[in-house]
mmCIF file of N, CA and C in Angstrom:
data_model
loop_
_atom_site.group_PDB
_atom_site.id
_atom_site.type_symbol
_atom_site.label_atom_id
_atom_site.label_comp_id
_atom_site.label_asym_id
_atom_site.label_seq_id
_atom_site.Cartn_x
_atom_site.Cartn_y
_atom_site.Cartn_z
ATOM 1 N N MET U 1 97.330 108.044 82.744
ATOM 2 C CA MET U 1 97.195 109.294 83.466
ATOM 3 C C MET U 1 98.505 109.589 84.185
ATOM 4 N N LEU U 2 98.895 110.840 84.212
ATOM 5 C CA LEU U 2 100.181 111.232 84.751
ATOM 6 C C LEU U 2 100.142 111.481 86.252
ATOM 7 N N VAL U 3 98.967 111.622 86.828
ATOM 8 C CA VAL U 3 98.851 111.979 88.250
ATOM 9 C C VAL U 3 99.345 110.844 89.139
ATOM 10 N N LYS U 4 98.988 109.602 88.812
ATOM 11 C CA LYS U 4 99.340 108.480 89.671
ATOM 12 C C LYS U 4 100.852 108.235 89.742
ATOM 13 N N PRO U 5 101.593 108.230 88.624
ATOM 14 C CA PRO U 5 103.048 108.066 88.749
ATOM 15 C C PRO U 5 103.713 109.198 89.516
ATOM 16 N N VAL U 6 103.229 110.422 89.340
ATOM 17 C CA VAL U 6 103.801 111.549 90.073
ATOM 18 C C VAL U 6 103.524 111.401 91.562
ATOM 19 N N LEU U 7 102.308 110.967 91.898
ATOM 20 C CA LEU U 7 101.958 110.747 93.300
ATOM 21 C C LEU U 7 102.819 109.648 93.915
ATOM 22 N N LEU U 8 103.044 108.575 93.168
ATOM 23 C CA LEU U 8 103.895 107.493 93.665
ATOM 24 C C LEU U 8 105.337 107.970 93.836
ATOM 25 N N LEU U 9 105.802 108.817 92.941
ATOM 26 C CA LEU U 9 107.155 109.354 93.062
ATOM 27 C C LEU U 9 107.277 110.243 94.297
ATOM 28 N N VAL U 10 106.264 111.057 94.553
ATOM 29 C CA VAL U 10 106.272 111.916 95.747
ATOM 30 C C VAL U 10 106.247 111.064 97.014
ATOM 31 N N LEU U 11 105.438 109.996 97.023
ATOM 32 C CA LEU U 11 105.399 109.103 98.186
ATOM 33 C C LEU U 11 106.734 108.393 98.380
ATOM 34 N N LEU U 12 107.387 108.023 97.294
ATOM 35 C CA LEU U 12 108.689 107.377 97.389
ATOM 36 C C LEU U 12 109.736 108.332 97.952
ATOM 37 N N MET U 13 109.689 109.595 97.532
ATOM 38 C CA MET U 13 110.621 110.579 98.088
ATOM 39 C C MET U 13 110.320 110.830 99.562
ATOM 40 N N LEU U 14 109.044 110.867 99.933
ATOM 41 C CA LEU U 14 108.674 111.038 101.335
ATOM 42 C C LEU U 14 109.167 109.868 102.174
ATOM 43 N N GLU U 15 109.074 108.667 101.622
ATOM 44 C CA GLU U 15 109.554 107.488 102.338
ATOM 45 C C GLU U 15 111.068 107.551 102.534
ATOM 46 N N ASN U 16 111.792 108.044 101.534
ATOM 47 C CA ASN U 16 113.239 108.197 101.677
ATOM 48 C C ASN U 16 113.590 109.256 102.717
ATOM 49 N N ILE U 17 112.824 110.325 102.785
ATOM 50 C CA ILE U 17 113.057 111.357 103.797
ATOM 51 C C ILE U 17 112.819 110.793 105.195
ATOM 52 N N ILE U 18 111.761 109.986 105.347
ATOM 53 C CA ILE U 18 111.481 109.376 106.651
ATOM 54 C C ILE U 18 112.609 108.430 107.048
ATOM 55 N N LEU U 19 113.122 107.672 106.090
ATOM 56 C CA LEU U 19 114.251 106.782 106.398
ATOM 57 C C LEU U 19 115.482 107.574 106.823
ATOM 58 N N LEU U 20 115.735 108.701 106.164
ATOM 59 C CA LEU U 20 116.878 109.534 106.532
ATOM 60 C C LEU U 20 116.698 110.126 107.929
ATOM 61 N N LEU U 21 115.486 110.606 108.232
ATOM 62 C CA LEU U 21 115.216 111.121 109.580
ATOM 63 C C LEU U 21 115.368 110.029 110.636
ATOM 64 N N ASN U 22 114.929 108.818 110.278
ATOM 65 C CA ASN U 22 115.054 107.698 111.201
ATOM 66 C C ASN U 22 116.525 107.384 111.478
ATOM 67 N N LEU U 23 117.347 107.434 110.450
ATOM 68 C CA LEU U 23 118.779 107.182 110.626
ATOM 69 C C LEU U 23 119.427 108.245 111.502
ATOM 70 N N ILE U 24 119.091 109.512 111.260
ATOM 71 C CA ILE U 24 119.641 110.604 112.070
ATOM 72 C C ILE U 24 119.207 110.465 113.518
ATOM 73 N N LEU U 25 117.941 110.115 113.718
ATOM 74 C CA LEU U 25 117.411 109.947 115.072
ATOM 75 C C LEU U 25 118.105 108.793 115.795
ATOM 76 N N MET U 26 118.336 107.698 115.087
ATOM 77 C CA MET U 26 119.018 106.559 115.713
ATOM 78 C C MET U 26 120.454 106.910 116.089
ATOM 79 N N LEU U 27 121.142 107.652 115.226
ATOM 80 C CA LEU U 27 122.508 108.077 115.559
ATOM 81 C C LEU U 27 122.506 109.012 116.761
ATOM 82 N N LEU U 28 121.524 109.905 116.831
ATOM 83 C CA LEU U 28 121.403 110.803 117.976
ATOM 84 C C LEU U 28 121.115 110.029 119.260
ATOM 85 N N GLU U 29 120.287 108.994 119.153
ATOM 86 C CA GLU U 29 119.997 108.163 120.324
ATOM 87 C C GLU U 29 121.261 107.464 120.820
ATOM 88 N N MET U 30 122.027 106.916 119.902
ATOM 89 C CA MET U 30 123.255 106.224 120.323
ATOM 90 C C MET U 30 124.234 107.185 120.975
ATOM 91 N N LEU U 31 124.325 108.399 120.445
ATOM 92 C CA LEU U 31 125.205 109.400 121.033
ATOM 93 C C LEU U 31 124.734 109.802 122.425
ATOM 94 N N LEU U 32 123.420 110.000 122.578
ATOM 95 C CA LEU U 32 122.896 110.404 123.879
ATOM 96 C C LEU U 32 123.004 109.287 124.913
ATOM 97 N N VAL U 33 122.853 108.049 124.478
ATOM 98 C CA VAL U 33 122.989 106.941 125.421
ATOM 99 C C VAL U 33 124.432 106.857 125.920
ATOM 100 N N GLN U 34 125.383 107.160 125.038
ATOM 101 C CA GLN U 34 126.782 107.133 125.446
ATOM 102 C C GLN U 34 127.117 108.286 126.386
ATOM 103 N N VAL U 35 126.540 109.474 126.124
ATOM 104 C CA VAL U 35 126.901 110.661 126.902
ATOM 105 C C VAL U 35 126.083 110.757 128.187
ATOM 106 N N VAL U 36 124.766 110.823 128.059
ATOM 107 C CA VAL U 36 123.903 110.929 129.232
ATOM 108 C C VAL U 36 122.998 109.713 129.296
ATOM 109 N N GLN U 37 123.022 109.069 130.432
ATOM 110 C CA GLN U 37 122.145 107.916 130.617
ATOM 111 C C GLN U 37 121.015 108.351 131.519
ATOM 112 N N GLY U 38 119.893 108.579 130.898
ATOM 113 C CA GLY U 38 118.758 109.041 131.688
ATOM 114 C C GLY U 38 117.490 109.011 130.870
ATOM 115 N N LEU U 39 116.550 109.848 131.264
ATOM 116 C CA LEU U 39 115.246 109.863 130.617
ATOM 117 C C LEU U 39 115.213 110.738 129.373
ATOM 118 N N VAL U 40 116.364 111.264 128.969
ATOM 119 C CA VAL U 40 116.410 112.113 127.781
ATOM 120 C C VAL U 40 116.150 111.287 126.518
ATOM 121 N N VAL U 41 116.520 110.027 126.553
ATOM 122 C CA VAL U 41 116.445 109.184 125.377
ATOM 123 C C VAL U 41 115.016 108.688 125.117
ATOM 124 N N VAL U 42 114.173 108.645 126.138
ATOM 125 C CA VAL U 42 112.837 108.067 125.991
ATOM 126 C C VAL U 42 111.980 108.794 124.938
ATOM 127 N N PRO U 43 111.920 110.141 124.933
ATOM 128 C CA PRO U 43 111.143 110.787 123.849
ATOM 129 C C PRO U 43 111.704 110.488 122.460
ATOM 130 N N LEU U 44 113.018 110.369 122.367
ATOM 131 C CA LEU U 44 113.620 110.041 121.075
ATOM 132 C C LEU U 44 113.242 108.636 120.633
ATOM 133 N N LEU U 45 113.127 107.721 121.583
ATOM 134 C CA LEU U 45 112.709 106.366 121.243
ATOM 135 C C LEU U 45 111.269 106.349 120.737
ATOM 136 N N TRP U 46 110.407 107.178 121.355
ATOM 137 C CA TRP U 46 109.025 107.264 120.885
ATOM 138 C C TRP U 46 108.961 107.870 119.489
ATOM 139 N N MET U 47 109.763 108.905 119.249
ATOM 140 C CA MET U 47 109.800 109.500 117.913
ATOM 141 C C MET U 47 110.321 108.500 116.888
ATOM 142 N N ASP U 48 111.297 107.708 117.290
ATOM 143 C CA ASP U 48 111.845 106.685 116.407
ATOM 144 C C ASP U 48 110.785 105.631 116.079
ATOM 145 N N ALA U 49 110.037 105.220 117.098
ATOM 146 C CA ALA U 49 108.983 104.230 116.869
ATOM 147 C C ALA U 49 107.898 104.777 115.943
ATOM 148 N N ILE U 50 107.542 106.041 116.112
ATOM 149 C CA ILE U 50 106.532 106.660 115.243
ATOM 150 C C ILE U 50 107.037 106.723 113.806
ATOM 151 N N LEU U 51 108.322 107.077 113.623
ATOM 152 C CA LEU U 51 108.880 107.133 112.279
ATOM 153 C C LEU U 51 108.917 105.757 111.624
ATOM 154 N N VAL U 52 109.214 104.727 112.405
ATOM 155 C CA VAL U 52 109.239 103.374 111.853
ATOM 156 C C VAL U 52 107.843 102.961 111.396
ATOM 157 N N TRP U 53 106.816 103.288 112.198
ATOM 158 C CA TRP U 53 105.447 102.951 111.798
ATOM 159 C C TRP U 53 105.006 103.750 110.582
ATOM 160 N N MET U 54 105.383 105.022 110.519
ATOM 161 C CA MET U 54 105.060 105.826 109.340
ATOM 162 C C MET U 54 105.725 105.250 108.095
ATOM 163 N N ASP U 55 106.956 104.805 108.243
ATOM 164 C CA ASP U 55 107.672 104.212 107.127
ATOM 165 C C ASP U 55 107.010 102.913 106.677
ATOM 166 N N ALA U 56 106.587 102.104 107.633
ATOM 167 C CA ALA U 56 105.926 100.839 107.281
ATOM 168 C C ALA U 56 104.620 101.094 106.535
ATOM 169 N N VAL U 57 103.859 102.081 106.988
ATOM 170 C CA VAL U 57 102.601 102.405 106.308
ATOM 171 C C VAL U 57 102.876 102.919 104.896
ATOM 172 N N LEU U 58 103.899 103.752 104.754
ATOM 173 C CA LEU U 58 104.241 104.272 103.430
ATOM 174 C C LEU U 58 104.702 103.175 102.483
ATOM 175 N N VAL U 59 105.450 102.208 102.998
ATOM 176 C CA VAL U 59 105.893 101.096 102.155
ATOM 177 C C VAL U 59 104.689 100.297 101.661
ATOM 178 N N VAL U 60 103.723 100.050 102.540
ATOM 179 C CA VAL U 60 102.520 99.310 102.126
ATOM 180 C C VAL U 60 101.732 100.106 101.088
ATOM 181 N N VAL U 61 101.593 101.419 101.306
ATOM 182 C CA VAL U 61 100.878 102.260 100.341
ATOM 183 C C VAL U 61 101.598 102.271 99.003
ATOM 184 N N LEU U 62 102.935 102.350 99.029
ATOM 185 C CA LEU U 62 103.691 102.343 97.783
ATOM 186 C C LEU U 62 103.559 101.009 97.060
ATOM 187 N N LEU U 63 103.632 99.910 97.801
ATOM 188 C CA LEU U 63 103.480 98.598 97.159
ATOM 189 C C LEU U 63 102.102 98.452 96.527
ATOM 190 N N LEU U 64 101.072 98.857 97.254
ATOM 191 C CA LEU U 64 99.725 98.785 96.695
ATOM 192 C C LEU U 64 99.567 99.716 95.499
ATOM 193 N N GLY U 65 100.218 100.852 95.569
ATOM 194 C CA GLY U 65 100.148 101.791 94.450
ATOM 195 C C GLY U 65 100.845 101.269 93.215
ATOM 196 N N PHE U 66 102.029 100.675 93.395
ATOM 197 C CA PHE U 66 102.755 100.145 92.247
ATOM 198 C C PHE U 66 102.055 98.918 91.672
ATOM 199 N N LEU U 67 101.512 98.072 92.539
ATOM 200 C CA LEU U 67 100.822 96.887 92.037
ATOM 201 C C LEU U 67 99.490 97.244 91.407
ATOM 202 N N GLY U 68 98.837 98.253 91.935
ATOM 203 C CA GLY U 68 97.543 98.650 91.404
ATOM 204 C C GLY U 68 97.632 99.581 90.212
ATOM 205 N N SER U 69 98.822 100.090 89.916
ATOM 206 C CA SER U 69 98.938 101.048 88.821
ATOM 207 C C SER U 69 98.905 100.387 87.460
ATOM 208 N N GLY U 70 99.072 99.082 87.418
ATOM 209 C CA GLY U 70 99.072 98.394 86.138
ATOM 210 C C GLY U 70 100.397 98.484 85.426
ATOM 211 N N SER U 71 101.408 99.034 86.091
ATOM 212 C CA SER U 71 102.704 99.167 85.433
ATOM 213 C C SER U 71 103.342 97.808 85.195
ATOM 214 N N VAL U 72 103.069 96.857 86.076
ATOM 215 C CA VAL U 72 103.611 95.513 85.885
ATOM 216 C C VAL U 72 102.932 94.849 84.706
ATOM 217 N N GLY U 73 101.624 94.964 84.615
ATOM 218 C CA GLY U 73 100.882 94.357 83.516
ATOM 219 C C GLY U 73 101.218 94.983 82.183
ATOM 220 N N SER U 74 101.387 96.311 82.154
ATOM 221 C CA SER U 74 101.710 96.953 80.884
ATOM 222 C C SER U 74 103.123 96.618 80.443
ATOM 223 N N ALA U 75 104.035 96.435 81.405
ATOM 224 C CA ALA U 75 105.394 96.040 81.042
ATOM 225 C C ALA U 75 105.398 94.623 80.473
ATOM 226 N N ARG U 76 104.571 93.761 81.025
ATOM 227 C CA ARG U 76 104.485 92.401 80.496
ATOM 228 C C ARG U 76 103.911 92.402 79.085
ATOM 229 N N SER U 77 102.896 93.219 78.854
ATOM 230 C CA SER U 77 102.298 93.232 77.524
ATOM 231 C C SER U 77 103.245 93.848 76.511
ATOM 232 N N ARG U 78 104.072 94.811 76.949
ATOM 233 C CA ARG U 78 105.066 95.364 76.030
ATOM 234 C C ARG U 78 106.115 94.323 75.697
ATOM 235 N N ALA U 79 106.468 93.468 76.672
ATOM 236 C CA ALA U 79 107.467 92.436 76.434
ATOM 237 C C ALA U 79 106.886 91.272 75.652
ATOM 238 N N GLY U 80 105.580 91.207 75.551
ATOM 239 C CA GLY U 80 104.943 90.146 74.795
ATOM 240 C C GLY U 80 104.579 88.946 75.635
ATOM 241 N N GLU U 81 104.728 89.043 76.948
ATOM 242 C CA GLU U 81 104.380 87.927 77.808
ATOM 243 C C GLU U 81 102.876 87.873 77.989
ATOM 244 N N SER U 82 102.401 86.738 78.436
ATOM 245 C CA SER U 82 100.972 86.579 78.630
ATOM 246 C C SER U 82 100.530 87.337 79.863
ATOM 247 N N THR U 83 99.504 88.157 79.689
ATOM 248 C CA THR U 83 98.963 88.911 80.819
ATOM 249 C C THR U 83 97.632 88.346 81.257
ATOM 250 N N GLY U 84 97.259 87.204 80.715
ATOM 251 C CA GLY U 84 95.992 86.614 81.096
ATOM 252 C C GLY U 84 94.850 87.077 80.218
ATOM 253 N N SER U 85 95.118 87.932 79.256
ATOM 254 C CA SER U 85 94.049 88.431 78.400
ATOM 255 C C SER U 85 94.075 87.770 77.028
ATOM 256 N N GLY U 86 94.772 86.649 76.905
ATOM 257 C CA GLY U 86 94.768 85.911 75.661
ATOM 258 C C GLY U 86 95.954 86.219 74.766
ATOM 259 N N THR U 87 96.874 87.054 75.196
ATOM 260 C CA THR U 87 98.031 87.335 74.354
ATOM 261 C C THR U 87 99.027 86.193 74.471
ATOM 262 N N THR U 88 99.777 85.985 73.427
ATOM 263 C CA THR U 88 100.736 84.881 73.429
ATOM 264 C C THR U 88 102.109 85.380 73.818
ATOM 265 N N THR U 89 102.931 84.461 74.249
ATOM 266 C CA THR U 89 104.283 84.801 74.643
ATOM 267 C C THR U 89 105.158 84.879 73.405
ATOM 268 N N LYS U 90 105.720 86.065 73.181
ATOM 269 C CA LYS U 90 106.553 86.264 71.997
ATOM 270 C C LYS U 90 107.991 86.577 72.354
ATOM 271 N N THR U 91 108.346 86.510 73.643
ATOM 272 C CA THR U 91 109.699 86.876 74.017
ATOM 273 C C THR U 91 110.707 85.854 73.524
ATOM 274 N N ALA U 92 110.395 84.561 73.579
ATOM 275 C CA ALA U 92 111.327 83.548 73.092
ATOM 276 C C ALA U 92 111.486 83.655 71.585
ATOM 277 N N GLU U 93 110.401 83.960 70.900
ATOM 278 C CA GLU U 93 110.457 84.122 69.461
ATOM 279 C C GLU U 93 111.312 85.332 69.090
ATOM 280 N N ALA U 94 111.180 86.393 69.837
ATOM 281 C CA ALA U 94 111.957 87.587 69.542
ATOM 282 C C ALA U 94 113.418 87.395 69.912
ATOM 283 N N ALA U 95 113.678 86.627 70.969
ATOM 284 C CA ALA U 95 115.054 86.431 71.405
ATOM 285 C C ALA U 95 115.814 85.523 70.465
ATOM 286 N N THR U 96 115.171 84.467 69.975
ATOM 287 C CA THR U 96 115.878 83.518 69.108
ATOM 288 C C THR U 96 115.704 83.841 67.642
ATOM 289 N N GLY U 97 114.703 84.605 67.304
ATOM 290 C CA GLY U 97 114.450 84.927 65.919
ATOM 291 C C GLY U 97 113.736 83.819 65.175
ATOM 292 N N SER U 98 113.314 82.788 65.885
ATOM 293 C CA SER U 98 112.630 81.681 65.227
ATOM 294 C C SER U 98 111.133 81.804 65.435
ATOM 295 N N THR U 99 110.394 81.141 64.556
ATOM 296 C CA THR U 99 108.941 81.184 64.658
ATOM 297 C C THR U 99 108.392 79.875 65.191
ATOM 298 N N GLY U 100 109.258 78.988 65.613
ATOM 299 C CA GLY U 100 108.807 77.725 66.160
ATOM 300 C C GLY U 100 108.749 76.623 65.138
ATOM 301 N N SER U 101 109.022 76.929 63.870
ATOM 302 C CA SER U 101 108.975 75.881 62.852
ATOM 303 C C SER U 101 110.268 75.088 62.876
ATOM 304 N N THR U 102 110.188 73.841 62.423
ATOM 305 C CA THR U 102 111.367 72.974 62.439
ATOM 306 C C THR U 102 112.087 72.962 61.100
ATOM 307 N N GLU U 103 111.632 73.772 60.146
ATOM 308 C CA GLU U 103 112.289 73.811 58.848
ATOM 309 C C GLU U 103 113.601 74.573 58.964
ATOM 310 N N PRO U 104 114.649 74.094 58.307
ATOM 311 C CA PRO U 104 115.933 74.815 58.377
ATOM 312 C C PRO U 104 115.839 76.147 57.636
ATOM 313 N N THR U 105 116.458 77.143 58.195
ATOM 314 C CA THR U 105 116.450 78.463 57.567
ATOM 315 C C THR U 105 117.770 78.691 56.855
ATOM 316 N N GLU U 106 117.759 79.513 55.829
ATOM 317 C CA GLU U 106 118.970 79.809 55.085
ATOM 318 C C GLU U 106 119.728 80.918 55.788
ATOM 319 N N SER U 107 121.023 80.755 55.911
ATOM 320 C CA SER U 107 121.823 81.791 56.531
ATOM 321 C C SER U 107 122.311 82.739 55.449
ATOM 322 N N THR U 108 122.495 83.980 55.814
ATOM 323 C CA THR U 108 122.946 84.991 54.856
ATOM 324 C C THR U 108 124.398 85.325 55.121
ATOM 325 N N GLU U 109 125.269 84.369 54.891
ATOM 326 C CA GLU U 109 126.700 84.583 55.139
ATOM 327 C C GLU U 109 127.378 85.153 53.928
#
């Protein structure tokens, strides 16, 4: 289904936007602390803390989404690795070109 990857992509872009806002906010805080030392910085610190928590929640949602999407399992099955469903590992066979037999093969030189 195409909806889940698109949703994960949108969440990933949202997480990047939150990180960018967090960076801008932190730079603004450092500038304000240097210029004015007072209570002006406190609301910015609260906004920064809220953005950090939003980012942490988004990272957890993205991790659960990527792990639950089956993309890891389907990539393993495409590579021929065992996914626990009884498939055999064929990556070594494909990489070396051998079938596991000990008989010498003829070279085509």
